[in-house]
XYZ file of C-alpha atoms in Angstrom:
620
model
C 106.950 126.584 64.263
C 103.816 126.327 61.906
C 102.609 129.410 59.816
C 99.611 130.320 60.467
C 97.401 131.800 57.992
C 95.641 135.022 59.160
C 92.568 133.964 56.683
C 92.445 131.100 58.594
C 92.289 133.403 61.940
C 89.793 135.025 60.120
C 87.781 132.188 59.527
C 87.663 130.855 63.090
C 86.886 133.986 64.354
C 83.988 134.469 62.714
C 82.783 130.757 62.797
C 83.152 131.480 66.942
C 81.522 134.647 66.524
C 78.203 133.526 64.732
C 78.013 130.745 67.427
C 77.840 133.636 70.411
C 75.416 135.262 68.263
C 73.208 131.860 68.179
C 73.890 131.605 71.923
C 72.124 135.424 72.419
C 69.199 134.574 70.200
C 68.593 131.391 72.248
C 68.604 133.455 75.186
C 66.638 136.476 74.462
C 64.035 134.231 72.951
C 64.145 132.776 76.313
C 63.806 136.547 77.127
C 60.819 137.334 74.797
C 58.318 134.273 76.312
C 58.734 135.406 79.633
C 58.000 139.177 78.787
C 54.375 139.069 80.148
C 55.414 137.708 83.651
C 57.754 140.572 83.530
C 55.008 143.191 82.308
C 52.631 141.386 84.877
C 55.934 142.502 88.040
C 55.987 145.874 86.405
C 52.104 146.330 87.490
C 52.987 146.167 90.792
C 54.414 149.069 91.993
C 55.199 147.750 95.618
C 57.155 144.542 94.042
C 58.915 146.309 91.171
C 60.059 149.122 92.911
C 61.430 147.066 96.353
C 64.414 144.528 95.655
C 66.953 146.729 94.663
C 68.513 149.174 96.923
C 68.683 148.632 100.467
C 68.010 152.007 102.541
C 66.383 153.096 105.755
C 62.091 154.291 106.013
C 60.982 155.328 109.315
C 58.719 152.992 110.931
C 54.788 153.166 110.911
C 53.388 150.211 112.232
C 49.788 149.342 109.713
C 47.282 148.148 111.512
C 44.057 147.425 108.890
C 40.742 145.455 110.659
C 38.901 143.396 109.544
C 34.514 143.095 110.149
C 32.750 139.967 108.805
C 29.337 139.675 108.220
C 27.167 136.698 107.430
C 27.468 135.273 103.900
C 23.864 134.552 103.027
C 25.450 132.230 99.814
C 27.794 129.757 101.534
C 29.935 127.625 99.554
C 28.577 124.421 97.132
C 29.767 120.891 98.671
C 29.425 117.814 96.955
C 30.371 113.751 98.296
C 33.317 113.842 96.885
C 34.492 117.831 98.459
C 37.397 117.535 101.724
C 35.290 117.654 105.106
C 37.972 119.534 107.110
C 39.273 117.869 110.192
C 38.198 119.243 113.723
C 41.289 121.312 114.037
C 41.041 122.721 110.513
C 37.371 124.154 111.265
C 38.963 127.157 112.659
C 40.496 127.867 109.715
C 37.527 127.742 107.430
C 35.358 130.082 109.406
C 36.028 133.421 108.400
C 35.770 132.190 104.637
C 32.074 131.708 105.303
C 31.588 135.013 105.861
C 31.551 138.031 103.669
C 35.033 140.362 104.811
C 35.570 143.918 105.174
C 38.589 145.415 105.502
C 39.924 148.747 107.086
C 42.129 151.177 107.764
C 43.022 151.654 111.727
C 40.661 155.036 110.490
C 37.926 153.424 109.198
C 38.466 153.817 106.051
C 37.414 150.813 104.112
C 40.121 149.075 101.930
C 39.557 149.097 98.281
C 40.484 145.677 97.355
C 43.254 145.821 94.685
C 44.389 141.743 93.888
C 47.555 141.759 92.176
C 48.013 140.224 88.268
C 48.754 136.707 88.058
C 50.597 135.283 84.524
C 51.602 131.718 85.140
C 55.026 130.556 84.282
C 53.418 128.243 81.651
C 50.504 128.126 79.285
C 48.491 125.054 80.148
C 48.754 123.364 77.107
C 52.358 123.131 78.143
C 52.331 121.941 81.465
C 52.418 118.543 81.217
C 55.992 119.480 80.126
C 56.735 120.590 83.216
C 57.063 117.264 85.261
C 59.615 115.596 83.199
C 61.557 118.939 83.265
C 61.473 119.678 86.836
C 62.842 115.525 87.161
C 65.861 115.330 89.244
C 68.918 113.084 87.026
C 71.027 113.898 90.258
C 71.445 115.855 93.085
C 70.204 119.277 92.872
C 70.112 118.871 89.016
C 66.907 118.983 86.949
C 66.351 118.017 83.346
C 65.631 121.258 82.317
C 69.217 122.296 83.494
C 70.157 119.439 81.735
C 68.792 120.194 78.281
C 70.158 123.982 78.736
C 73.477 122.530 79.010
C 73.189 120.192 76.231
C 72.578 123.008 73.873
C 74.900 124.968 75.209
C 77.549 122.310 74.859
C 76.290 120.976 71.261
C 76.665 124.711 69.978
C 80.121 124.170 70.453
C 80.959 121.407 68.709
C 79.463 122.659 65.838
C 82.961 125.230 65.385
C 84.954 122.679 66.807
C 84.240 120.371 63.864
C 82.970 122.402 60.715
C 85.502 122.924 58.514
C 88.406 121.758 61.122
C 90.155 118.960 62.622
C 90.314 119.610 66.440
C 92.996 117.236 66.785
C 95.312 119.408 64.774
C 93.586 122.417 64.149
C 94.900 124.568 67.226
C 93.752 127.849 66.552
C 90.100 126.920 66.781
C 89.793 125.734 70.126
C 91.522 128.878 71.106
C 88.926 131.073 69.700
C 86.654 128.780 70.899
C 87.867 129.252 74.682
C 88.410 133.117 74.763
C 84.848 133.751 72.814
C 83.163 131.628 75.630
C 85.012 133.804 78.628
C 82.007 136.643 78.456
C 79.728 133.823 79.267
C 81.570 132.855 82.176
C 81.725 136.211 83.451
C 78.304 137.331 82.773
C 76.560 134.111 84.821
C 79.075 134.959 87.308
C 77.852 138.330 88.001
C 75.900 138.974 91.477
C 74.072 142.215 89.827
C 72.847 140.120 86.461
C 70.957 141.805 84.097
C 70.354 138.961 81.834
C 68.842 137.018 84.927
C 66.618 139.720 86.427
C 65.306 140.494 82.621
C 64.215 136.396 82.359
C 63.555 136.110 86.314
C 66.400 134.485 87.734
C 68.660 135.235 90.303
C 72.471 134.753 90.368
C 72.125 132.000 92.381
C 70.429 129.920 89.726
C 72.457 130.714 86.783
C 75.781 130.018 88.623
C 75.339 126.043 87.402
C 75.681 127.784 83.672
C 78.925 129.571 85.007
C 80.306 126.843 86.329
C 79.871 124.329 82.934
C 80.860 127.384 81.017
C 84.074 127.833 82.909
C 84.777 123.926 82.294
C 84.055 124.038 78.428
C 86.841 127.496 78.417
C 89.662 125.709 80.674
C 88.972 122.320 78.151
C 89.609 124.364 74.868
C 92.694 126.095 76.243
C 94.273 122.903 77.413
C 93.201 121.146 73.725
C 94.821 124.532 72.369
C 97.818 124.093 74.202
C 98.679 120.757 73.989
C 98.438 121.301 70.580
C 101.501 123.556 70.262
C 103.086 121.318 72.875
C 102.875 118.623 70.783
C 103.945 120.425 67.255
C 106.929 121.802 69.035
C 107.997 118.336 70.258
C 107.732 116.575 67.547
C 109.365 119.322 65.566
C 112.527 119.374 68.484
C 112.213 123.153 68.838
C 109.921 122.880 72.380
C 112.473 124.850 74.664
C 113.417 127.721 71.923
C 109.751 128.335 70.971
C 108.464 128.768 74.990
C 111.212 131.282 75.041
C 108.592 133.263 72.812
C 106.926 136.015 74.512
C 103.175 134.859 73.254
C 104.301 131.227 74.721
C 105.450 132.937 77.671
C 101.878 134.469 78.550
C 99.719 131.841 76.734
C 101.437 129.759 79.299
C 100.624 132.192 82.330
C 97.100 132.011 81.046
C 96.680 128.331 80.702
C 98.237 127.610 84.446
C 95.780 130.664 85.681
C 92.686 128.890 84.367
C 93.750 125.199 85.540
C 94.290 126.613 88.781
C 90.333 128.418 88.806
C 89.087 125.318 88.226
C 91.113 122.992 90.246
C 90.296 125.083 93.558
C 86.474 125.495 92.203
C 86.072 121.638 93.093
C 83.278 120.946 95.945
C 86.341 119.748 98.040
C 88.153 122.985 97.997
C 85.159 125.364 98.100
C 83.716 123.426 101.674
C 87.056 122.710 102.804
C 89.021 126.253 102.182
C 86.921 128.557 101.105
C 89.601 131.373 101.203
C 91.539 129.586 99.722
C 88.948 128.724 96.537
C 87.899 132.696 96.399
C 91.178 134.017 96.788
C 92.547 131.379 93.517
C 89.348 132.655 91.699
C 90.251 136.752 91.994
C 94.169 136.187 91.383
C 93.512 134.020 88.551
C 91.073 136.224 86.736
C 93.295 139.835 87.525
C 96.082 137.487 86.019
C 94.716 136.213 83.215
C 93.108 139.140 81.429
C 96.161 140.662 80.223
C 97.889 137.566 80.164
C 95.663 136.782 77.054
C 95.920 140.161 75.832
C 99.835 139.558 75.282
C 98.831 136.149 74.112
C 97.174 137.216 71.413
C 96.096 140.997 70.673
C 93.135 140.099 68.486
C 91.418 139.076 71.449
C 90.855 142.353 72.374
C 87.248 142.825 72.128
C 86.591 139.884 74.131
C 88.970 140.682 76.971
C 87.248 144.293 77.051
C 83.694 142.472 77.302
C 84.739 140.509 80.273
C 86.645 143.418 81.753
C 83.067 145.459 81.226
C 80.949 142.766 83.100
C 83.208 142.510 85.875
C 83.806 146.455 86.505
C 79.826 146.930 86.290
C 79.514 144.154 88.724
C 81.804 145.434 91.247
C 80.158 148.803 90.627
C 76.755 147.764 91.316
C 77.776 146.055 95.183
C 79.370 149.597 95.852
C 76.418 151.135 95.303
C 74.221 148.354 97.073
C 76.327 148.428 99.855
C 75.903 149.087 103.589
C 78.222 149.939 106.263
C 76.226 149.700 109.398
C 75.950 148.350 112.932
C 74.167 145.251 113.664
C 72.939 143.638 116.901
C 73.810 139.639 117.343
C 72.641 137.281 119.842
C 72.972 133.310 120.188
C 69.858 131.220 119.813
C 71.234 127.858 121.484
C 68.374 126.130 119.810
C 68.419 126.696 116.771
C 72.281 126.307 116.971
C 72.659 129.828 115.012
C 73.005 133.170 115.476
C 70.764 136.605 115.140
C 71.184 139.627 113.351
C 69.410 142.562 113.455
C 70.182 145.551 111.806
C 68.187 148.581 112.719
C 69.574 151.390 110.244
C 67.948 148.727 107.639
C 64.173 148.158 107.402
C 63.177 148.640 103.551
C 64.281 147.852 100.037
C 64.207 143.905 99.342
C 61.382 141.870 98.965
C 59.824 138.807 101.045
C 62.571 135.964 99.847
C 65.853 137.920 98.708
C 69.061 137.221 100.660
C 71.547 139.331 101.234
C 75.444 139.355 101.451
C 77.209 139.990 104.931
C 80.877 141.170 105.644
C 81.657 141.449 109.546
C 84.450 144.226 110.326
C 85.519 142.608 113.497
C 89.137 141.971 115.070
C 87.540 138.285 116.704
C 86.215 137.342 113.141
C 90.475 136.289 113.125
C 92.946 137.894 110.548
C 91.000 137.137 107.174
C 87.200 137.458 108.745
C 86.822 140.973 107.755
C 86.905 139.691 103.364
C 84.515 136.880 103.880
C 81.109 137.589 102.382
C 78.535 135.161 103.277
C 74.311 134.849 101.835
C 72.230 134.853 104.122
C 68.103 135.142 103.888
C 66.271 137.996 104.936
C 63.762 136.929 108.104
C 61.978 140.061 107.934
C 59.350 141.798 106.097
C 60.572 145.394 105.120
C 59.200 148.450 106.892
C 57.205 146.413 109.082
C 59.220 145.364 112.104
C 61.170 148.296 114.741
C 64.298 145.665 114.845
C 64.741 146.035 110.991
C 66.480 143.530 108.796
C 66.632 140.804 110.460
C 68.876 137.630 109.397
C 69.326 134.192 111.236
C 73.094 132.698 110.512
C 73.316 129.085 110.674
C 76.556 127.509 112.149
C 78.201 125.343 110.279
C 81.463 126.889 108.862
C 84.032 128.393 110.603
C 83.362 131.892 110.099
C 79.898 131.356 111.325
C 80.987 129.706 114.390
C 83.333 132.858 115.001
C 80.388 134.898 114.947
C 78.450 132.487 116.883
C 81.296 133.033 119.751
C 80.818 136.669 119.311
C 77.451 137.111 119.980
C 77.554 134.206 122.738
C 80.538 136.064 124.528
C 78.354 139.487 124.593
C 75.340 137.855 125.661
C 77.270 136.531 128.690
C 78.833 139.345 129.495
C 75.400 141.290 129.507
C 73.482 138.605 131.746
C 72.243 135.974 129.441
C 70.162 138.443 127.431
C 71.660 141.277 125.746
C 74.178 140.424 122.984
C 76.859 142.643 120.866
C 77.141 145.067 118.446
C 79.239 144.574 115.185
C 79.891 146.982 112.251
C 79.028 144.713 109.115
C 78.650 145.738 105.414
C 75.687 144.496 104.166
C 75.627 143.811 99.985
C 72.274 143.565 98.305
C 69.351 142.204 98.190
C 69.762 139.426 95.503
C 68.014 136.674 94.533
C 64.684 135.906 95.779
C 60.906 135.768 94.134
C 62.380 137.902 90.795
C 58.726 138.015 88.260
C 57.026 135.170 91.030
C 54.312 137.205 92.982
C 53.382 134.806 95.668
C 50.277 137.240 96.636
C 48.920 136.000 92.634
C 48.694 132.378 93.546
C 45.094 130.754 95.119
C 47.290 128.375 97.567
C 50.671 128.918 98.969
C 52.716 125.608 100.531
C 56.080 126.087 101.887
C 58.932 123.581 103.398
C 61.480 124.685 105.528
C 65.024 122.934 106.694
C 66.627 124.146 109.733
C 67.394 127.489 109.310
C 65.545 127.685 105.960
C 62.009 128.995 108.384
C 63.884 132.455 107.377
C 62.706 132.444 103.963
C 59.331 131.346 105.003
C 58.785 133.584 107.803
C 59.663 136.710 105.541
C 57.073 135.374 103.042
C 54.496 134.261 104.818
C 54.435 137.284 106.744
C 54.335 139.404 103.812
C 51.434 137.153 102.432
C 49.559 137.817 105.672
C 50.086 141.657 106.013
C 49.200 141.841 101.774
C 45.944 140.178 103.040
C 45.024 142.383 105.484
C 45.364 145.155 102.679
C 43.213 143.383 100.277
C 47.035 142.785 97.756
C 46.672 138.795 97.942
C 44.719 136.317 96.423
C 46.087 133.669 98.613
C 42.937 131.411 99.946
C 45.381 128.853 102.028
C 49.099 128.822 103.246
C 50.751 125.315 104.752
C 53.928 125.452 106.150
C 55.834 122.335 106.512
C 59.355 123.280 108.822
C 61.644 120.139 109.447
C 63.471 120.208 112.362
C 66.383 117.886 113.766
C 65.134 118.453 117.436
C 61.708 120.053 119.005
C 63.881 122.721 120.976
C 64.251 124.314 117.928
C 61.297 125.631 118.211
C 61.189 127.230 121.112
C 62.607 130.557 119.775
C 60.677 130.848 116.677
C 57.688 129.886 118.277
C 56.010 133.163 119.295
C 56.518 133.971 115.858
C 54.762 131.369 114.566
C 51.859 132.122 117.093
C 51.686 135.556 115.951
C 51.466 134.894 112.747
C 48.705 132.051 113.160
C 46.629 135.199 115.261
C 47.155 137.641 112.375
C 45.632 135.279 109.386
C 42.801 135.830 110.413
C 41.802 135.952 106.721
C 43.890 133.160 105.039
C 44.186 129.841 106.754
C 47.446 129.183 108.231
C 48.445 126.116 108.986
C 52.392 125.334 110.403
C 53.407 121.675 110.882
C 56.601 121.566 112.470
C 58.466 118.283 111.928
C 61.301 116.820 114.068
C 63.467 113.720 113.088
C 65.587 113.342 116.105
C 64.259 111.535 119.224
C 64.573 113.740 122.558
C 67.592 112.955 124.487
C 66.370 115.151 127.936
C 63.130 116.220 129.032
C 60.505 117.624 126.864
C 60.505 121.309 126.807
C 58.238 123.370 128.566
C 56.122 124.695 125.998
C 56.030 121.068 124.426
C 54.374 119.282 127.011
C 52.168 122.769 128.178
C 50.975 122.845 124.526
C 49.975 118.991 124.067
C 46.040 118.265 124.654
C 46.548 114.102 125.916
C 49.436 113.891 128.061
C 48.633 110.583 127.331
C 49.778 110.679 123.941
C 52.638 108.076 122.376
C 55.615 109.602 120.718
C 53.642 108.532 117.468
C 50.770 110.962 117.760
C 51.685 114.880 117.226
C 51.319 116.915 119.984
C 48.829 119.680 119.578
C 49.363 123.200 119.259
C 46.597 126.579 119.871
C 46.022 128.080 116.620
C 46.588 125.282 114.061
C 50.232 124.889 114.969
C 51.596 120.745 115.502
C 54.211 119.676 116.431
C 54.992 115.565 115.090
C 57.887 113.255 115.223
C 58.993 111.784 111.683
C 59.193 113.376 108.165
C 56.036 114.738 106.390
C 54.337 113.197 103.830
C 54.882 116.314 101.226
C 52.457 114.976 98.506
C 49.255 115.211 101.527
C 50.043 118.513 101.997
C 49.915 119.824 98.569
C 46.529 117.908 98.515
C 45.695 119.720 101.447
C 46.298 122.947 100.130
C 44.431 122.294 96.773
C 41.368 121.024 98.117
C 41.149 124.567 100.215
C 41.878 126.645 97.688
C 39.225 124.559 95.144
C 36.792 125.093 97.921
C 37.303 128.767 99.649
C 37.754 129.899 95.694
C 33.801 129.035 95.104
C 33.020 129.812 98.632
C 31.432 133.093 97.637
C 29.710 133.749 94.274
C 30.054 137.018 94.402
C 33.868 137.080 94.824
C 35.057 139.495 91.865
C 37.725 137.290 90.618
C 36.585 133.149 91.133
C 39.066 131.985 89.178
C 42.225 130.291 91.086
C 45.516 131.347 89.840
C 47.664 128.025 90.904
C 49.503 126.969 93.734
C 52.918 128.005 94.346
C 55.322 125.610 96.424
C 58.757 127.223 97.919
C 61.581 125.358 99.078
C 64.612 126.581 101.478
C 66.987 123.663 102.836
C 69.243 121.435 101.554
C 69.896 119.871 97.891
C 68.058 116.512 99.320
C 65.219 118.840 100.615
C 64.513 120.451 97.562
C 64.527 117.108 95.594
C 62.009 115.646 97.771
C 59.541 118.744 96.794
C 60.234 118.548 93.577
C 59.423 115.245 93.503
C 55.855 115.258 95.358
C 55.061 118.431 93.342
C 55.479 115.775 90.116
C 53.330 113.545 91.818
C 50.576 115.578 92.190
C 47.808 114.497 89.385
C 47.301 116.471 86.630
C 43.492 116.804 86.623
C 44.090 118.242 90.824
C 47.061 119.991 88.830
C 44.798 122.049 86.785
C 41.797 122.684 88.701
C 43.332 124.328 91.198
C 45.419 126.378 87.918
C 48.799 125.101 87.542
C 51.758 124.484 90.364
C 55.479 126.396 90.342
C 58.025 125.510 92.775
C 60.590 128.242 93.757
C 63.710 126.502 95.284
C 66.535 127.997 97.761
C 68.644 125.646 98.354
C 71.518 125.249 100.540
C 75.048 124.869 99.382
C 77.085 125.390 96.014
């Protein structure tokens, strides 16, 4: 066996060393530019202080009103200004006015409009279109170039002063420096991401290249040794040699991680994927301890990450009792937990663990996201989530809920003791209430993100917190049943804006295969109508076969804002603050919005003060 110089160790270690330190510069320069849309959260006391802990308020229904009176300066028009459409009119009438809000006392409502820093300086935002460009699925240039330097950081130790092709201690150092990276963007509770405004969720594609670049260097590492001990005939006496032994144990616990992390694995046996990923990390922590000793500090940084991690979902914990019901459909199921109404914000998801014996034999350590449909401390059912079924756990717990409702006439459903982890993710330093125009598109289940913001948008309003002018929401269906459930909702919440326009345009791509429903053919104005022509809805709500023309609506919403934001002269802040588009569906979804958002021209782009799309997407 070769003797290995410890100067040598020496050297690689430190080369590694100063690379990880390059690595945290990059990213708390990262850190540093977005300080001011973190100082900008940290004014808002109702933003900052939510999206944390979860935790139980009683309820107090707020009920502000609102009195108009005329506007004696109505708003400037020119030839080339929208003319709304007749069924927009509606929504343009209370602009003309001059509002007053109040308390259900009286009391008028000091207006207090929340501080709006945009993600980018102008100057800069031309940038922004070839960075949010898709170069595949679900994968932006921007994610691109942050893995390109992350990758091209590490060649520079693979190749300065070394020959990776026989040079084996240097891709070792290489892959156990790298293993606090992998751990850290692995982390639910990430303080790195909520100091730079990202959520787990987003990071995890940083994780996952990370975790490649650490099982690539310990194979190069290996096969190094392999190949030495070959050549030199001594292959079967040196494995005998205890740091063989576990170097070994550590090499066949990282191939294994990332074999089972493939897309097949993780949507064909989950289980199987999370239970590789916990046994292979408890296993190879001390495995590379005996490896190696020197590795000490590193081991003891990803030890650190993972303990304050686990830590941090105790804490944020729940063990409650939740009430579930089948909604046919919207081929999912409800959850409503009543012991939780407060702590998250409009957006955040949360984690859910059911404790039942019908969830089958492993149901009780699956942990699945799922968005938050309600607005904290402002509904009696409390948190509120809507669980899509497409897996098999969620079909279990589809069963469940169907079962109770049968059992209790069609109506009731079942109660379930769950443990509810979070919140996570969501809005992080993006204050939707900042923006002059809010657009949102919505997949399937994905309505739940936009019903929690939208109605937080609307009650913010109503207390003088938003500077919202317009909200579109754009929710693609595969069938117009699905609406049936949700659509009270989305009545109510067309009655309450009675301040910001709100228009919902509910899409569906699948051609009725029965009758029409009820409320379909009771809500359309021509009976006459051809399946080509949207049926009408009160309040601003359609209803239209096809997909939506994304790029229209985000015109749409940009002309209104442009216009209601000079509508009154004597409006204390006339300048808009951007639009802000959200996304919740799948990968395809979230590509199509990111692609009409690029399309939008940069001289709309800027008057109306900048766009920022906030994705959730669907899948892994």
């Amino acid at each position: 066996m070769a003797v290995i110089d410890p100067a040598d160790n020496a050297s690689d270690a430190s080369i590694v060393f100063s690379i990880n330190m390059f690595l945290i510069a990059f990213v708390t320069l990262f850190a540093i530019v977005r300080l001011p849309r973190l100082f900008s959260l940290l004014r808002i006391p109702s933003e900052w202080k939510n999206g944390h802990i979860l935790r139980y308020a009683p309820y107090r229904p707020y009920r502000p009103s609102v009195q108009a009176t005329h506007n004696e300066h109505p708003p400037h028009s020119s030839p080339e200004d929208h003319e709304p459409e007749p069924d927009e009119a509606h929504a343009l009438n209370p602009h003309t006015h001059h509002v007053r809000r109040f308390t259900h006392e009286g009391t008028l409502i000091t207006m207090d409009l929340p501080p709006h820093i945009p993600a980018c300086i102008k100057p800069l935002r031309p940038l922004m279109t070839p960075l949010r460009a898709r170069i595949a699925p679900g994968f932006s240039v921007a994610q691109m170039l942050v893995i390109s330097v992350y990758f091209y950081s590490l060649l520079y130790p693979a190749f300065y002063h070394s020959n990776i092709f026989t040079d084996s201690a240097r891709t070792g150092w290489i892959c156990i420096a790298q293993m606090p990276f992998v751990f850290l963007f692995a982390q639910k509770n990430n303080v790195v991401g909520w100091i730079i405004g990202y959520g787990y969720e987003k990071l995890n594609f940083i994780h996952r290249f990370a975790g490649r670049i650490v099982v690539l260097a310990a194979n190069i590492h290996s096969l190094h040794y392999f190949y030495l001990w070959s050549l030199q005939g001594t292959l079967a006496e040196s494995m005998k040699g205890s740091h063989a032994i576990w170097g070994t144990v550590a090499l066949i616990c990282l191939d294994m991680i990332v074999f089972f992390s493939t897309e097949y694995w993780r949507q064909k046996a989950y289980n199987l994927f999370l239970t590789t990923h916990i046994i292979g990390f408890i296993l190879v922590m001390p495995a590379l301890y005996m490896h190696k000793p020197p590795m000490l500090p590193y081991i003891f940084a990803c030890s650190s990450l993972y303990i304050f991690d686990h830590l941090a979902r105790l804490i944020k914990s729940r063990l409650t009792i939740a009430h579930i019901r089948p909604l046919p459909e919207l081929d999912l199921t409800r959850v409503e937990i009543p012991r939780i109404n407060a702590g998250w914000r409009a957006g955040q998801h949360v984690r859910l663990r059911v404790l039942s014996a019908k969830m089958g034999w492993m149901g009780w350590a699956e942990v699945h996201p799922f968005t938050i449909a309600s607005v904290a401390e402002n509904v009696p059912e409390g948190m509120v989530l809507m669980c899509k079924r497409t897996g098999g756990w969620t079909r279990k717990l589809y069963e469940i809920a169907k079962l109770g409702a049968n059992e209790e006439g069609g109506i009731g459903g079942r109660q379930v003791t769950v443990i509810v982890d979070g919140p996570y993710g969501g809005p992080q330093h993006t204050v939707f209430s900042s923006f002059s125009a809010a657009v949102f598109v919505a997949g399937g289940s994905g309505i739940t993100f936009a019903l929690s913001v939208i109605q937080d948008l609307v009650q913010k309003d109503l207390r003088g917190a938003s500077r919202v002018k317009i909200i579109e929401l754009i929710w693609i269906v595969p069938d117009i049943a699905c609406l049936a459930p949700i659509l009270p909702t989305l009545s109510m919440l067309v009655v309450q804006s009675v301040l910001t326009p709100l228009r919902i345009n509910v899409f569906y791509t699948r051609a009725p295969t029965a009758e029409k429903p009820a409320f379909f053919t009771a809500a359309t104005l021509d009976p006459s109508s051809s399946a080509h022509h949207p049926a009408q809805f009160p309040l601003g709500l359609t209803v239209t076969p096809g997909k939506p023309r994304l790029l229209n609506f985000l015109e749409h919403a940009i002309n209104h804002a442009v216009t209601l934001g000079h509508s009154n002269p004597n409006d204390e802040v006339p300048s808009l603050t951007g639009l802000v588009v959200g996304v919740c569906g799948p990968v395809s979804m979230a590509d199509d919005v990111a692609a009409a958002v690029n399309g939008v021209d940069a001289a709309r782009r800027d008057q109306v003060g900048g766009i920022e799309l906030h994705e959730e997407v669907f899948g892994w």
